[in-house]
Tab-separated table of N, CA and C in Angstrom:
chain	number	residue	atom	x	y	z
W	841	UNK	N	-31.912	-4.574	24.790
W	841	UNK	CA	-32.020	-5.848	24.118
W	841	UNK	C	-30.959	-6.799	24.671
W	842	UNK	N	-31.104	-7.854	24.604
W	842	UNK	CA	-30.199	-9.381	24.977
W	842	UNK	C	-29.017	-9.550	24.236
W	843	UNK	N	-27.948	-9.146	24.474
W	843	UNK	CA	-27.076	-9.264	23.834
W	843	UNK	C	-27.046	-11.174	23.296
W	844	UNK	N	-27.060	-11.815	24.295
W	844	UNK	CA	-27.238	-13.545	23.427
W	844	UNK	C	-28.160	-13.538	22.495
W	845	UNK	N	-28.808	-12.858	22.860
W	845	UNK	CA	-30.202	-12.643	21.368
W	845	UNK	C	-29.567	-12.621	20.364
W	846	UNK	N	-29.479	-11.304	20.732
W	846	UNK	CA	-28.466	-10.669	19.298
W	846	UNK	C	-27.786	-11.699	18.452
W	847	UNK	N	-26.594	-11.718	19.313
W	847	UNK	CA	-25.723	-12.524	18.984
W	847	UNK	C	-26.395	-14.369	17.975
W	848	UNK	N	-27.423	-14.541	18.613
W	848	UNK	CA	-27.753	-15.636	18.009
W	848	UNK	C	-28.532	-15.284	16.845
W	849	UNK	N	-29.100	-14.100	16.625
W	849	UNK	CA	-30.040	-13.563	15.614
W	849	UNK	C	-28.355	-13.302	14.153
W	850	UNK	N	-27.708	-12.880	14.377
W	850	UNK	CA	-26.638	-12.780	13.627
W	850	UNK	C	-25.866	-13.651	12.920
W	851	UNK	N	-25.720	-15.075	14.260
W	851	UNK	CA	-25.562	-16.062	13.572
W	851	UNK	C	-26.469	-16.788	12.687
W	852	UNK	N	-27.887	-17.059	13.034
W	852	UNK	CA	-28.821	-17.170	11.998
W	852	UNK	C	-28.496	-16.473	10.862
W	853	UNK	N	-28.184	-15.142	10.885
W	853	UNK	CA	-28.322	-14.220	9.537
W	853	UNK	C	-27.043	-14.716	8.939
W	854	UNK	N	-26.011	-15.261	9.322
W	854	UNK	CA	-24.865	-16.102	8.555
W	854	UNK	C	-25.327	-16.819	7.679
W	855	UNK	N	-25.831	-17.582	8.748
W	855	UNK	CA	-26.494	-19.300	7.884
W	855	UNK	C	-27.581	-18.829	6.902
W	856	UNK	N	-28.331	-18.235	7.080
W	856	UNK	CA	-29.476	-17.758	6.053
W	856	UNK	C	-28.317	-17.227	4.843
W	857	UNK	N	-27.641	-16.693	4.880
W	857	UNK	CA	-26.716	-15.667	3.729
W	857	UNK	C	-25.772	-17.153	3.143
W	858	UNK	N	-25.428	-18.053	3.778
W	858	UNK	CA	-25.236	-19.114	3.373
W	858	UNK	C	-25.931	-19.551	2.516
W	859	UNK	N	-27.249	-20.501	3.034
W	859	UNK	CA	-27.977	-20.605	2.236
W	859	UNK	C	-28.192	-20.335	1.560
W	860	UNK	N	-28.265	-18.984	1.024
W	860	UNK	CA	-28.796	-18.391	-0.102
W	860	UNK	C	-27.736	-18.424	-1.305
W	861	UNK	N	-26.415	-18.484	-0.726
W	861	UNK	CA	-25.564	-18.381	-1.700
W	861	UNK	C	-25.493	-19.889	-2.781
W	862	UNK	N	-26.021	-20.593	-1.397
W	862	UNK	CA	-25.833	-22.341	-2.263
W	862	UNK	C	-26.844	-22.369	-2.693
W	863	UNK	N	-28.302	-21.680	-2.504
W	863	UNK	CA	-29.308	-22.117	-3.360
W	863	UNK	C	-28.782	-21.252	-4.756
W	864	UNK	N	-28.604	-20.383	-4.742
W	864	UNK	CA	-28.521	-19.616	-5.920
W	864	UNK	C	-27.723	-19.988	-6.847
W	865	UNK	N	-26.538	-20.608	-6.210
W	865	UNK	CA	-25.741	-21.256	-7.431
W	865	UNK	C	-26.069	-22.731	-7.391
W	866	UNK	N	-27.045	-22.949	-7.143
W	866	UNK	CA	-27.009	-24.579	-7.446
W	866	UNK	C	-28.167	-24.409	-8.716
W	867	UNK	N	-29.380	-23.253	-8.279
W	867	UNK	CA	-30.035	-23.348	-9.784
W	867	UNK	C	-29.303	-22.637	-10.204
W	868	UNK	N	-28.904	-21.390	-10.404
W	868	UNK	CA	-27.538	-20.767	-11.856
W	868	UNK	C	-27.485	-21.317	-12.299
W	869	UNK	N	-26.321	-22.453	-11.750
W	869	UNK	CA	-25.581	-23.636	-12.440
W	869	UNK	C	-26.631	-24.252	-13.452
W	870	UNK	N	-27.728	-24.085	-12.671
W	870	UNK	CA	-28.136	-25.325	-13.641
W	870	UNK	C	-29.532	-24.533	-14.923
W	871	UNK	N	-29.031	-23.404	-14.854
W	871	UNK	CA	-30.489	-22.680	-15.865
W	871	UNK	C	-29.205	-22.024	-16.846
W	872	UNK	N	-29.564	-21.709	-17.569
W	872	UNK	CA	-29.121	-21.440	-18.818
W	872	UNK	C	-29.753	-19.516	-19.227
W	873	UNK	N	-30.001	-19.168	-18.592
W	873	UNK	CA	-30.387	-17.646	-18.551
W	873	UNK	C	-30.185	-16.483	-18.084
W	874	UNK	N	-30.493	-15.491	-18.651
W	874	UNK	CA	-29.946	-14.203	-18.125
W	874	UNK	C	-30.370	-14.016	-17.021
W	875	UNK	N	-31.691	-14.227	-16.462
W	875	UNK	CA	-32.673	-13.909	-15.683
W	875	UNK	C	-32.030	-14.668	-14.139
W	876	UNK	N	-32.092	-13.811	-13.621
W	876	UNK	CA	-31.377	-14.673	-12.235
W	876	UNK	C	-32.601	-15.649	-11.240
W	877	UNK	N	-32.718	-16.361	-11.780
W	877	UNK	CA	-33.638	-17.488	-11.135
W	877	UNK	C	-33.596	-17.843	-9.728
W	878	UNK	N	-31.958	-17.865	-9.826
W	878	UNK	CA	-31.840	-18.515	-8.052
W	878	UNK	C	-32.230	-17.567	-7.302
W	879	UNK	N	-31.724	-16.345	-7.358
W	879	UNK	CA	-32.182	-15.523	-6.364
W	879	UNK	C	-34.154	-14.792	-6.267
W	880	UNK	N	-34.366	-15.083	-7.243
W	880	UNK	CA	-35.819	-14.478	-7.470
W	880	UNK	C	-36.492	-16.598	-6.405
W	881	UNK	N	-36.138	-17.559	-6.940
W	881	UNK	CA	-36.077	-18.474	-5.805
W	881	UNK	C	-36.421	-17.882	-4.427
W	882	UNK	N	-35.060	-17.762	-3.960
W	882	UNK	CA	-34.280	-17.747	-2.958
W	882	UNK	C	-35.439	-16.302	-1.731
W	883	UNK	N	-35.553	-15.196	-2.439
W	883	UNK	CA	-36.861	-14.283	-2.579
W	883	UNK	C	-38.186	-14.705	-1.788
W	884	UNK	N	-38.766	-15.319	-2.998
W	884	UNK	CA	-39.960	-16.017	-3.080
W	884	UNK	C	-40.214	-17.077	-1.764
W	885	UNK	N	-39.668	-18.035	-1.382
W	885	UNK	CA	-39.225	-18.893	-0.487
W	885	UNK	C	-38.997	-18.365	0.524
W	886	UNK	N	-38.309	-17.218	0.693
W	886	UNK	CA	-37.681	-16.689	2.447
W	886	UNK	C	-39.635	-15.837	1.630
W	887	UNK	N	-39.936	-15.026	1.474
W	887	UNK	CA	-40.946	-14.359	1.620
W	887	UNK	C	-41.992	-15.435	2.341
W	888	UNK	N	-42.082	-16.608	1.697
W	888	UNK	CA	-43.295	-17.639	2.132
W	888	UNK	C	-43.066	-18.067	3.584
W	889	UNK	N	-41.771	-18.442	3.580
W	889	UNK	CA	-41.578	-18.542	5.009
W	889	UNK	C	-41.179	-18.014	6.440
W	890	UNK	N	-41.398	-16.395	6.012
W	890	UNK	CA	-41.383	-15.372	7.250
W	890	UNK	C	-42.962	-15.579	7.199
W	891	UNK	N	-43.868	-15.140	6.022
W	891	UNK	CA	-45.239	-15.008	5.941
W	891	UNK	C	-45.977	-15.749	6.751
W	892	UNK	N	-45.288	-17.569	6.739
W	892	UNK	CA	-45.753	-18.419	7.743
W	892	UNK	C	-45.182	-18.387	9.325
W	893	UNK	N	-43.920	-17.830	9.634
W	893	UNK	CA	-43.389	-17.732	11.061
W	893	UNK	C	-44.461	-16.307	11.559
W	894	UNK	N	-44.979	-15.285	10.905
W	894	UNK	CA	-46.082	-14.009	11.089
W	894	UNK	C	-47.073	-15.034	10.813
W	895	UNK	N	-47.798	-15.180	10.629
W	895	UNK	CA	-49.082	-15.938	10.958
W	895	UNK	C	-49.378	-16.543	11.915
W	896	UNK	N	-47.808	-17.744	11.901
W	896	UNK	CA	-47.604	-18.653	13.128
W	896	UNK	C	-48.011	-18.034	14.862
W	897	UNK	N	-47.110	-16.602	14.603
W	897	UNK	CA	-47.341	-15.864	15.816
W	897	UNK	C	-46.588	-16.124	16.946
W	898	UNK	N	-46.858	-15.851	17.665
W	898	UNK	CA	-46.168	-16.021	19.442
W	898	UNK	C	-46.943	-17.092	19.961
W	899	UNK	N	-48.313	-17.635	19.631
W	899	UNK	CA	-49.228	-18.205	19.860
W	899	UNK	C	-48.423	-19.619	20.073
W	900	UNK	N	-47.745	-20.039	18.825
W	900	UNK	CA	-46.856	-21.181	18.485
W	900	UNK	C	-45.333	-21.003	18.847
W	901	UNK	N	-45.007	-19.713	18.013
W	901	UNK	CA	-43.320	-19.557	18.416
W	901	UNK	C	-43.039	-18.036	19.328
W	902	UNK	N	-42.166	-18.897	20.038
W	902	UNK	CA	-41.655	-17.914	21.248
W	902	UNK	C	-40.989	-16.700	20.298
W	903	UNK	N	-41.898	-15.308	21.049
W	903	UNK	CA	-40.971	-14.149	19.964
W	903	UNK	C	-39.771	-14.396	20.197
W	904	UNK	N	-38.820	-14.666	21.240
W	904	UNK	CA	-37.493	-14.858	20.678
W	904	UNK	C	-36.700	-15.344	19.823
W	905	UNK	N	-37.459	-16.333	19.643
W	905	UNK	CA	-37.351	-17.339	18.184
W	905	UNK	C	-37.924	-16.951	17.253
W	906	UNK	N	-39.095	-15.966	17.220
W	906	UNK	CA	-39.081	-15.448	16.083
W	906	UNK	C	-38.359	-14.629	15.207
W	907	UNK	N	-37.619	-13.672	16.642
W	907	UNK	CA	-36.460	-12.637	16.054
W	907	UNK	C	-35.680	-13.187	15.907
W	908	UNK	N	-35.016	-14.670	16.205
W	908	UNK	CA	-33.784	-15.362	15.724
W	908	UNK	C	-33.879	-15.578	14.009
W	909	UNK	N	-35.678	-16.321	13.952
W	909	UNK	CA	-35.281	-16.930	12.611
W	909	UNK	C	-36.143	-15.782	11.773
W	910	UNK	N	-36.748	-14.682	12.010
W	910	UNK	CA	-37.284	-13.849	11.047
W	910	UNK	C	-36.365	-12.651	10.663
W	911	UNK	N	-35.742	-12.047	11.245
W	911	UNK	CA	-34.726	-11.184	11.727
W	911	UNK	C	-33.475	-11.979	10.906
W	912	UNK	N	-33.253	-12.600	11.748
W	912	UNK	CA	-31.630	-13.309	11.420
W	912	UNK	C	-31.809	-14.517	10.287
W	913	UNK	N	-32.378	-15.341	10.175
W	913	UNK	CA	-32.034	-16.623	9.370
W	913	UNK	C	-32.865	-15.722	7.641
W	914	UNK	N	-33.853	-15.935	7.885
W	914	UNK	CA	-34.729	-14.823	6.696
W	914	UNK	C	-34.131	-13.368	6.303
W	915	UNK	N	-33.587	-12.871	7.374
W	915	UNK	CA	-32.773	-11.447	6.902
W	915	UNK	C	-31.610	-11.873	5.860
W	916	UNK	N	-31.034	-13.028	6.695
W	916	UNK	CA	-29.593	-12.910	5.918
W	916	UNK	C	-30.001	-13.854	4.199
W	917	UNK	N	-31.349	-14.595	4.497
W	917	UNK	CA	-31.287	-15.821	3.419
W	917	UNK	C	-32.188	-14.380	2.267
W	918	UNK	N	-32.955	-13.943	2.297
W	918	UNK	CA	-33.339	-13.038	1.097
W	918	UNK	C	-32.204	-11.741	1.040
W	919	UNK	N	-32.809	-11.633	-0.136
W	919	UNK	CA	-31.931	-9.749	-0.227
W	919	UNK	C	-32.592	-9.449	-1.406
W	920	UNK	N	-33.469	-7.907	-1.271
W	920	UNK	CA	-33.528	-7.234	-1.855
W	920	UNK	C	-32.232	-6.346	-2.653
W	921	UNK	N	-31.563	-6.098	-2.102
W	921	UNK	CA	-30.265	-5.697	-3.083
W	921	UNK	C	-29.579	-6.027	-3.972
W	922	UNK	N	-29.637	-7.443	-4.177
W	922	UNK	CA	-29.008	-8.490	-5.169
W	922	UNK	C	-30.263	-8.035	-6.308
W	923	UNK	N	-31.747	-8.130	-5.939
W	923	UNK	CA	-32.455	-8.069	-6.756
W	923	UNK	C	-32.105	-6.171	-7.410
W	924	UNK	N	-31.943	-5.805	-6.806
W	924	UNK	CA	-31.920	-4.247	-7.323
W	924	UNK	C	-30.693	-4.101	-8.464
W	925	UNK	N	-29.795	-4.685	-7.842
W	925	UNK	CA	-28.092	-4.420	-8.692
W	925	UNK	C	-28.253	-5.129	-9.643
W	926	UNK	N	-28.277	-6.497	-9.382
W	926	UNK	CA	-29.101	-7.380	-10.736
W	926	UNK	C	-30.055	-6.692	-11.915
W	927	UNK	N	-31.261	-6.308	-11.654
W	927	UNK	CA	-32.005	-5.364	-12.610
W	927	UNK	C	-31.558	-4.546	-13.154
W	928	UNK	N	-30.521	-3.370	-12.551
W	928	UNK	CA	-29.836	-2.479	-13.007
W	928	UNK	C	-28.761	-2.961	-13.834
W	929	UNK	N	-28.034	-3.810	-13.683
W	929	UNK	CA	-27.122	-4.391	-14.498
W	929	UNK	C	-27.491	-5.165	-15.644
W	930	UNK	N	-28.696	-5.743	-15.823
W	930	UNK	CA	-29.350	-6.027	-16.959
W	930	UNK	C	-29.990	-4.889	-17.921
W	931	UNK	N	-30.723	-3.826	-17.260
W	931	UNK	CA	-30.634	-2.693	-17.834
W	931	UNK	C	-29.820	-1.684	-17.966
W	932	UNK	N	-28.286	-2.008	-17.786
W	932	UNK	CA	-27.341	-1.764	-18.512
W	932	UNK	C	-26.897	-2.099	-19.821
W	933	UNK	N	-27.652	-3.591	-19.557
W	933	UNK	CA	-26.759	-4.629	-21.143
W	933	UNK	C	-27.940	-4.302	-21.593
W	934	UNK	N	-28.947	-3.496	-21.507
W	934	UNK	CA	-30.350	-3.399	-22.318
W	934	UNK	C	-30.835	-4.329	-22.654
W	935	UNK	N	-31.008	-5.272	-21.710
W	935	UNK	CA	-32.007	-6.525	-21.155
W	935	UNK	C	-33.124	-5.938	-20.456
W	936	UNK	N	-33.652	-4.967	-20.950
W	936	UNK	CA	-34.839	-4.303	-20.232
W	936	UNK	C	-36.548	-5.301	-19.993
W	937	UNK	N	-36.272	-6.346	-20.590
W	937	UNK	CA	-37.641	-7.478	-20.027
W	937	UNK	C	-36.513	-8.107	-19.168
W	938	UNK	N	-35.634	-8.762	-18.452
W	938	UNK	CA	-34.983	-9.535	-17.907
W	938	UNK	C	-35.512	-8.167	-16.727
W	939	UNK	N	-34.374	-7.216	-16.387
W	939	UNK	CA	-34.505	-6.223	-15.730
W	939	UNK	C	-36.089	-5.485	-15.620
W	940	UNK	N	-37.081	-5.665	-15.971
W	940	UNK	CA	-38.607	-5.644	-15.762
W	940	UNK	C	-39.212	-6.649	-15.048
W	941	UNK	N	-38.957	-7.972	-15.503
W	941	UNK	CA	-39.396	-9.256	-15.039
W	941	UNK	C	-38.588	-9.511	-13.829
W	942	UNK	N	-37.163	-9.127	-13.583
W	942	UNK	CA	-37.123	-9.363	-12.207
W	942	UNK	C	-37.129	-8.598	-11.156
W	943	UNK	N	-37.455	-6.996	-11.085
W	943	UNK	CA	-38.103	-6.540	-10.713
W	943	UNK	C	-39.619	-6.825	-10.090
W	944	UNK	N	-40.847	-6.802	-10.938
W	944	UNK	CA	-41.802	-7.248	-10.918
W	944	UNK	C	-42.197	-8.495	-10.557
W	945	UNK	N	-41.530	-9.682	-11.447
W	945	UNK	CA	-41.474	-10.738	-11.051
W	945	UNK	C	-41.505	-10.804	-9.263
W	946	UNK	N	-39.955	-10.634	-8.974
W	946	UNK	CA	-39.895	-10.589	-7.419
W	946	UNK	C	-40.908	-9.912	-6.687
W	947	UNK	N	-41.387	-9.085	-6.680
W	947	UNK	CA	-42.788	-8.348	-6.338
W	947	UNK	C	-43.532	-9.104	-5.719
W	948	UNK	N	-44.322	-9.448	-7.260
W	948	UNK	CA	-45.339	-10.260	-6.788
W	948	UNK	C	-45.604	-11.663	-6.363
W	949	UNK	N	-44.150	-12.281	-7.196
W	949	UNK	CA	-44.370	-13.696	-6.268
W	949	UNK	C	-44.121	-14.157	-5.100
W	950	UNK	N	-43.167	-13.088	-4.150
W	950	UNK	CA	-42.706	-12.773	-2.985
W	950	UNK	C	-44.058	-12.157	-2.004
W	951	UNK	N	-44.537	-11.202	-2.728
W	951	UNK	CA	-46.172	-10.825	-1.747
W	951	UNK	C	-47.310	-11.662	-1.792
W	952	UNK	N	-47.100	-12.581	-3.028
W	952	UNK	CA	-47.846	-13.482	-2.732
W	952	UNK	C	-47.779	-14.629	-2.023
W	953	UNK	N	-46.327	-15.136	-2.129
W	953	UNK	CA	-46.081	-15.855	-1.332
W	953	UNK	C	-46.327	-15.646	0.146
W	954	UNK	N	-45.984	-14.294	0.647
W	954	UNK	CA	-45.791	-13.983	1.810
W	954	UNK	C	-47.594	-14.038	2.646
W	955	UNK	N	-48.397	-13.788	1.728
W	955	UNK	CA	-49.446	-14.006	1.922
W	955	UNK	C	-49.816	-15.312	2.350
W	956	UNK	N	-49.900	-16.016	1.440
W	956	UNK	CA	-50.381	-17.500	1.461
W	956	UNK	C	-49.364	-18.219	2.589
W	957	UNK	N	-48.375	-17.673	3.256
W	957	UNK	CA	-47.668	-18.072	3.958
W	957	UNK	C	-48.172	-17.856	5.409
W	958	UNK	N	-48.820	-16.393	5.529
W	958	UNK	CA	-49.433	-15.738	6.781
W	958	UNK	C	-51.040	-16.442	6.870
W	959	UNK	N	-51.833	-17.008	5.568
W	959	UNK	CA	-52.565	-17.354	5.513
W	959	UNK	C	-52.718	-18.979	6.455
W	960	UNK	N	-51.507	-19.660	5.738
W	960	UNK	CA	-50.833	-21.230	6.104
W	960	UNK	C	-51.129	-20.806	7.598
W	961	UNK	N	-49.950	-19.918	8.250
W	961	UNK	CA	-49.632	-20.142	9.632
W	961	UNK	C	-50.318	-19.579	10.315
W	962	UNK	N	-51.380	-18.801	10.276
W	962	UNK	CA	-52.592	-18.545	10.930
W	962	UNK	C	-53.876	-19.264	11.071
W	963	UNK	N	-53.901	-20.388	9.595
W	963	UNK	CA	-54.724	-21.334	9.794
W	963	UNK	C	-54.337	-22.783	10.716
W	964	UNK	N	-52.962	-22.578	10.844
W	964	UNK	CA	-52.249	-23.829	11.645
W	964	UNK	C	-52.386	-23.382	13.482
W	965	UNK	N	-52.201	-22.149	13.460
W	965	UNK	CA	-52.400	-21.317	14.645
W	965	UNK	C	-53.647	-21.356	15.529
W	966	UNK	N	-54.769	-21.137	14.454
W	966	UNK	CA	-56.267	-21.266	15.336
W	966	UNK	C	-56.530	-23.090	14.978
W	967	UNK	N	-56.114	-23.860	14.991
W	967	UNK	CA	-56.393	-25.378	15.206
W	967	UNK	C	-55.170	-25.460	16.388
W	968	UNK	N	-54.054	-25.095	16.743
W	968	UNK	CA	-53.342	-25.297	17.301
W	968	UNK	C	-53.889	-25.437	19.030
């Protein structure tokens, strides 16, 4: 592999982990709930928009650029782990619908998204 690749796929995964940190506390800040919103956001959104860079294809974007921003910018901007520790820590405080719903929640609005995203950039792909 390309070590400049790399290297640029990593820095993407900065900025994505960035991102995510400012989206998440900008809704926090601003919701009033147990339920971690920003990051089930933050989820949902990177899911829709890998879904559309996979649809998009090589057809449109150079795989190198795909492994920059699917790999690196989308790796670092979602995380499944936040969602895991989160759930568990609500079903600690026996918030067991908070810790159900964001579980699940993330699930399905993330596969769906990711869908309708592969759907988007495959229909942008064959007009392209």
């Amino acid at each position: 592999m390309n070590l400049g690749l790399i290297l640029l796929a990593a820095l993407a995964g900065g900025l994505g982990a960035g991102a995510r940190y400012v989206l998440d506390r900008l809704i926090t800040t601003r919701t009033r709930t147990e339920f971690p919103v920003g990051i089930l956001v933050v989820n949902a959104t990177g899911s829709f928009l890998l879904g559309l860079l996979t649809g998009l294809g090589a057809a449109i974007v150079p795989p190198d650029l795909l492994l920059v921003l699917g790999v690196g910018l989308l790796g670092g901007y979602t995380t499944f782990s936040t969602v895991a520790v989160e759930s568990v820590l609500a079903a600690e405080r026996r918030e067991f619908v908070v810790a159900a719903g964001n579980l699940l929640g993330t699930l399905v609005l993330s596969v769906a998204l990711a869908l309708g995203g592969i759907a988007l950039g495959a229909g942008i792909a064959v007009g392209y």
